[in-house]
PDB file of C-alpha atoms in Angstrom:
ATOM      1  CA  MET A   1     121.054 122.291 140.617  1.00 52.00           C
ATOM      2  CA  ASN A   2     120.954 119.096 139.631  1.00 55.00           C
ATOM      3  CA  LEU A   3     119.187 118.329 135.862  1.00 50.00           C
ATOM      4  CA  LEU A   4     119.992 114.656 135.201  1.00 50.00           C
ATOM      5  CA  PRO A   5     116.029 113.669 137.145  1.00 57.00           C
ATOM      6  CA  VAL A   6     114.480 115.992 135.109  1.00 51.00           C
ATOM      7  CA  LEU A   7     116.181 114.883 131.619  1.00 49.00           C
ATOM      8  CA  GLY A   8     114.990 111.527 133.280  1.00 54.00           C
ATOM      9  CA  ARG A   9     112.123 112.043 133.651  1.00 56.00           C
ATOM     10  CA  SER A  10     111.397 114.351 130.591  1.00 55.00           C
ATOM     11  CA  ILE A  11     112.971 111.437 128.401  1.00 55.00           C
ATOM     12  CA  ILE A  12     110.370 108.676 129.973  1.00 53.00           C
ATOM     13  CA  VAL A  13     107.595 111.032 129.365  1.00 50.00           C
ATOM     14  CA  ILE A  14     108.565 111.258 125.660  1.00 51.00           C
ATOM     15  CA  LEU A  15     109.323 106.987 125.396  1.00 47.00           C
ATOM     16  CA  MET A  16     105.138 107.141 126.600  1.00 48.00           C
ATOM     17  CA  ILE A  17     103.801 109.313 124.258  1.00 48.00           C
ATOM     18  CA  CYS A  18     106.022 108.061 121.328  1.00 46.00           C
ATOM     19  CA  ALA A  19     104.692 103.843 122.852  1.00 47.00           C
ATOM     20  CA  THR A  20     101.253 104.746 122.546  1.00 45.00           C
ATOM     21  CA  PHE A  21     100.344 107.396 120.988  1.00 46.00           C
ATOM     22  CA  GLY A  22     100.588 107.335 116.430  1.00 52.00           C
ATOM     23  CA  CYS A  23     100.858 103.198 116.810  1.00 62.00           C
ATOM     24  CA  ALA A  24      98.848 101.537 114.696  1.00 63.00           C
ATOM     25  CA  THR A  25      96.727  98.373 115.694  1.00 71.00           C
ATOM     26  CA  GLY A  26      95.220  96.685 112.734  1.00 79.00           C
ATOM     27  CA  PRO A  27      96.452  92.920 110.964  1.00 82.00           C
ATOM     28  CA  VAL A  28     100.004  92.503 110.524  1.00 87.00           C
ATOM     29  CA  PHE A  29     100.903  93.062 107.079  1.00 91.00           C
ATOM     30  CA  GLU A  30     101.647  89.193 105.251  1.00 90.00           C
ATOM     31  CA  LYS A  31     101.152  90.293 101.079  1.00 92.00           C
ATOM     32  CA  PRO A  32     100.432  91.833  98.615  1.00 94.00           C
ATOM     33  CA  GLU A  33      96.789  91.852  97.310  1.00 93.00           C
ATOM     34  CA  ALA A  34      96.462  91.422  93.765  1.00 93.00           C
ATOM     35  CA  ALA A  35      94.934  94.159  92.338  1.00 93.00           C
ATOM     36  CA  PRO A  36      92.115  95.300  90.535  1.00 93.00           C
ATOM     37  CA  GLU A  37      91.114  94.449  87.573  1.00 93.00           C
ATOM     38  CA  GLY A  38      92.155  97.590  86.142  1.00 95.00           C
ATOM     39  CA  SER A  39      93.723  99.666  88.602  1.00 95.00           C
ATOM     40  CA  ALA A  40      96.730  99.919  90.289  1.00 95.00           C
ATOM     41  CA  GLN A  41      97.786  99.889  94.068  1.00 94.00           C
ATOM     42  CA  VAL A  42     100.264 101.240  95.883  1.00 93.00           C
ATOM     43  CA  TYR A  43     100.862 101.106  99.641  1.00 94.00           C
ATOM     44  CA  VAL A  44     101.794 103.419 101.494  1.00 91.00           C
ATOM     45  CA  TYR A  45     104.068 102.623 105.233  1.00 91.00           C
ATOM     46  CA  ARG A  46     105.776 104.045 107.628  1.00 87.00           C
ATOM     47  CA  VAL A  47     108.695 101.779 109.624  1.00 85.00           C
ATOM     48  CA  LEU A  48     108.131 101.570 113.023  1.00 80.00           C
ATOM     49  CA  ARG A  49     111.083 104.126 114.886  1.00 76.00           C
ATOM     50  CA  PRO A  50     111.004 106.042 118.473  1.00 72.00           C
ATOM     51  CA  VAL A  51     111.874 109.233 115.942  1.00 64.00           C
ATOM     52  CA  GLY A  52     108.684 110.997 114.443  1.00 61.00           C
ATOM     53  CA  ALA A  53     106.317 109.112 116.284  1.00 61.00           C
ATOM     54  CA  ILE A  54     103.396 111.333 115.941  1.00 60.00           C
ATOM     55  CA  PRO A  55     101.355 110.066 113.044  1.00 59.00           C
ATOM     56  CA  TYR A  56     101.047 111.948 110.269  1.00 65.00           C
ATOM     57  CA  LEU A  57      98.416 112.375 107.131  1.00 63.00           C
ATOM     58  CA  ALA A  58     100.048 111.276 103.369  1.00 67.00           C
ATOM     59  CA  SER A  59      97.828 113.001  99.910  1.00 68.00           C
ATOM     60  CA  ILE A  60      96.383 111.749  96.751  1.00 73.00           C
ATOM     61  CA  ASP A  61      96.968 113.996  93.805  1.00 69.00           C
ATOM     62  CA  GLU A  62      96.087 116.770  96.284  1.00 64.00           C
ATOM     63  CA  SER A  63      92.658 115.326  97.153  1.00 64.00           C
ATOM     64  CA  THR A  64      90.937 116.474  99.948  1.00 54.00           C
ATOM     65  CA  GLU A  65      90.353 113.058 102.189  1.00 64.00           C
ATOM     66  CA  LEU A  66      93.579 112.248 103.623  1.00 70.00           C
ATOM     67  CA  ILE A  67      95.012 108.572 104.613  1.00 76.00           C
ATOM     68  CA  ASN A  68      96.192 108.300 108.174  1.00 79.00           C
ATOM     69  CA  LEU A  69      99.652 106.928 108.150  1.00 80.00           C
ATOM     70  CA  PRO A  70     100.573 106.530 111.834  1.00 83.00           C
ATOM     71  CA  ASN A  71     104.301 105.508 113.081  1.00 83.00           C
ATOM     72  CA  GLY A  72     104.680 101.772 112.318  1.00 87.00           C
ATOM     73  CA  SER A  73     101.766 101.167 110.005  1.00 89.00           C
ATOM     74  CA  TRP A  74     100.737 100.400 106.311  1.00 91.00           C
ATOM     75  CA  GLN A  75      97.596 101.502 103.879  1.00 90.00           C
ATOM     76  CA  ARG A  76      96.250 100.258 100.755  1.00 92.00           C
ATOM     77  CA  LEU A  77      95.507 102.735  97.781  1.00 89.00           C
ATOM     78  CA  VAL A  78      93.790 101.525  95.001  1.00 92.00           C
ATOM     79  CA  LEU A  79      94.656 104.711  92.202  1.00 91.00           C
ATOM     80  CA  PRO A  80      93.007 104.584  88.253  1.00 93.00           C
ATOM     81  CA  PRO A  81      95.744 103.409  86.388  1.00 95.00           C
ATOM     82  CA  GLY A  82      97.819 107.072  85.304  1.00 94.00           C
ATOM     83  CA  ASN A  83     100.228 110.109  87.074  1.00 92.00           C
ATOM     84  CA  HIS A  84      99.841 110.538  90.603  1.00 91.00           C
ATOM     85  CA  SER A  85     101.402 111.796  93.064  1.00 87.00           C
ATOM     86  CA  ILE A  86     101.374 111.685  97.368  1.00 84.00           C
ATOM     87  CA  SER A  87     102.644 113.906  99.606  1.00 80.00           C
ATOM     88  CA  VAL A  88     102.185 114.181 103.563  1.00 75.00           C
ATOM     89  CA  LYS A  89     100.582 116.447 105.414  1.00 70.00           C
ATOM     90  CA  ASP A  90     100.223 117.140 109.434  1.00 65.00           C
ATOM     91  CA  TYR A  91      97.194 117.640 111.043  1.00 62.00           C
ATOM     92  CA  PHE A  92      97.042 120.629 110.004  1.00 62.00           C
ATOM     93  CA  GLY A  93      96.732 120.540 106.637  1.00 63.00           C
ATOM     94  CA  VAL A  94     100.510 121.382 106.733  1.00 63.00           C
ATOM     95  CA  SER A  95     102.472 119.682 103.984  1.00 63.00           C
ATOM     96  CA  TYR A  96     105.698 117.727 105.085  1.00 62.00           C
ATOM     97  CA  CYS A  97     107.969 115.627 103.534  1.00 65.00           C
ATOM     98  CA  GLY A  98     110.001 118.488 101.485  1.00 63.00           C
ATOM     99  CA  PRO A  99     107.718 121.014  99.189  1.00 60.00           C
ATOM    100  CA  ARG A 100     107.187 117.716  96.207  1.00 72.00           C
ATOM    101  CA  PRO A 101     105.360 114.880  96.229  1.00 80.00           C
ATOM    102  CA  LEU A 102     106.491 112.108  94.314  1.00 85.00           C
ATOM    103  CA  SER A 103     105.247 111.498  91.831  1.00 89.00           C
ATOM    104  CA  MET A 104     104.471 107.609  90.126  1.00 91.00           C
ATOM    105  CA  GLN A 105     103.243 106.660  86.523  1.00 94.00           C
ATOM    106  CA  LEU A 106     101.513 103.966  87.239  1.00 94.00           C
ATOM    107  CA  ARG A 107      99.727 101.167  85.364  1.00 95.00           C
ATOM    108  CA  SER A 108      97.082  98.720  84.912  1.00 96.00           C
ATOM    109  CA  GLY A 109      97.544  96.479  87.177  1.00 95.00           C
ATOM    110  CA  GLU A 110     100.588  97.543  89.102  1.00 95.00           C
ATOM    111  CA  THR A 111     102.063  96.907  92.689  1.00 96.00           C
ATOM    112  CA  ALA A 112     103.580 100.120  93.848  1.00 95.00           C
ATOM    113  CA  TYR A 113     105.912 100.612  97.296  1.00 96.00           C
ATOM    114  CA  VAL A 114     105.957 103.855  98.465  1.00 92.00           C
ATOM    115  CA  ARG A 115     107.962 104.676 102.210  1.00 90.00           C
ATOM    116  CA  GLN A 116     107.580 107.397 104.281  1.00 85.00           C
ATOM    117  CA  GLU A 117     110.545 108.231 106.661  1.00 80.00           C
ATOM    118  CA  VAL A 118     111.153 110.594 109.444  1.00 73.00           C
ATOM    119  CA  TYR A 119     114.421 111.421 111.231  1.00 72.00           C
ATOM    120  CA  VAL A 120     115.710 114.459 113.160  1.00 70.00           C
ATOM    121  CA  VAL A 121     117.497 117.305 110.930  1.00 70.00           C
ATOM    122  CA  SER A 122     117.703 118.907 114.720  1.00 70.00           C
ATOM    123  CA  PHE A 123     117.840 118.804 118.187  1.00 71.00           C
ATOM    124  CA  VAL A 124     119.115 122.371 119.818  1.00 74.00           C
ATOM    125  CA  MET A 125     117.480 123.038 122.951  1.00 71.00           C
ATOM    126  CA  ASN A 126     114.550 121.058 123.790  1.00 68.00           C
ATOM    127  CA  ILE A 127     113.940 121.212 120.577  1.00 68.00           C
ATOM    128  CA  THR A 128     112.970 119.172 117.584  1.00 64.00           C
ATOM    129  CA  THR A 129     112.943 119.485 114.350  1.00 66.00           C
ATOM    130  CA  LEU A 130     112.254 116.190 111.419  1.00 68.00           C
ATOM    131  CA  GLY A 131     112.432 115.730 108.716  1.00 71.00           C
ATOM    132  CA  CYS A 132     110.569 113.206 106.406  1.00 76.00           C
ATOM    133  CA  SER A 133     111.710 111.432 102.635  1.00 79.00           C
ATOM    134  CA  LEU A 134     109.389 109.825 100.675  1.00 85.00           C
ATOM    135  CA  LYS A 135     110.949 106.909  98.352  1.00 88.00           C
ATOM    136  CA  GLN A 136     110.008 104.079  96.269  1.00 92.00           C
ATOM    137  CA  PRO A 137     111.578 101.276  97.322  1.00 94.00           C
ATOM    138  CA  PRO A 138     112.579  98.220  95.451  1.00 95.00           C
ATOM    139  CA  GLU A 139     109.263  95.468  95.667  1.00 95.00           C
ATOM    140  CA  GLU A 140     111.700  92.942  97.945  1.00 95.00           C
ATOM    141  CA  SER A 141     112.849  95.493 100.108  1.00 95.00           C
ATOM    142  CA  ALA A 142     109.526  97.473 101.008  1.00 96.00           C
ATOM    143  CA  LEU A 143     108.532  93.585 101.760  1.00 96.00           C
ATOM    144  CA  ALA A 144     110.985  92.904 103.705  1.00 95.00           C
ATOM    145  CA  GLU A 145     109.953  96.656 105.779  1.00 93.00           C
ATOM    146  CA  MET A 146     106.654  95.463 105.828  1.00 94.00           C
ATOM    147  CA  SER A 147     107.136  92.637 107.603  1.00 93.00           C
ATOM    148  CA  ASN A 148     105.808  93.492 110.817  1.00 88.00           C
ATOM    149  CA  LEU A 149     103.447  96.365 110.223  1.00 91.00           C
ATOM    150  CA  ARG A 150     100.749  96.891 111.217  1.00 90.00           C
ATOM    151  CA  ARG A 151      97.016  97.893 108.884  1.00 92.00           C
ATOM    152  CA  ALA A 152      96.540 101.316 109.712  1.00 87.00           C
ATOM    153  CA  GLN A 153      93.873 101.824 111.133  1.00 77.00           C
TER     154      GLN A 153
END
């Protein structure tokens, strides 16, 4: 049996899913807004990648309100100054991106950036295991990476 046609069709289906499911449709990021008086803000974003195109949800301080974060998107979160933690969950509420959330201390008027990266850990027998990381890049790097991303709706 020739597996090449089956493999080719599988790749096409995967690419179609990645292209249509989980992509942001809002306005393109231009520049950060000024943080509201007495508040801080965090821009959480995901660089557009074919790996891990399924959208994930960001949770702030273990809140029950989850923020949609599709592939190639960003969200602006306005928060009170103080300690905050960001974690990522799938649609079933299962924590993703490791066992611990990313913790950060925010000051009034501060703008911080958090990058979510999804990557392949292993691919064995058509079973893909994805991994995830949350990082705080420097502002210059974050602005460059966000320049072609769309706001999540």
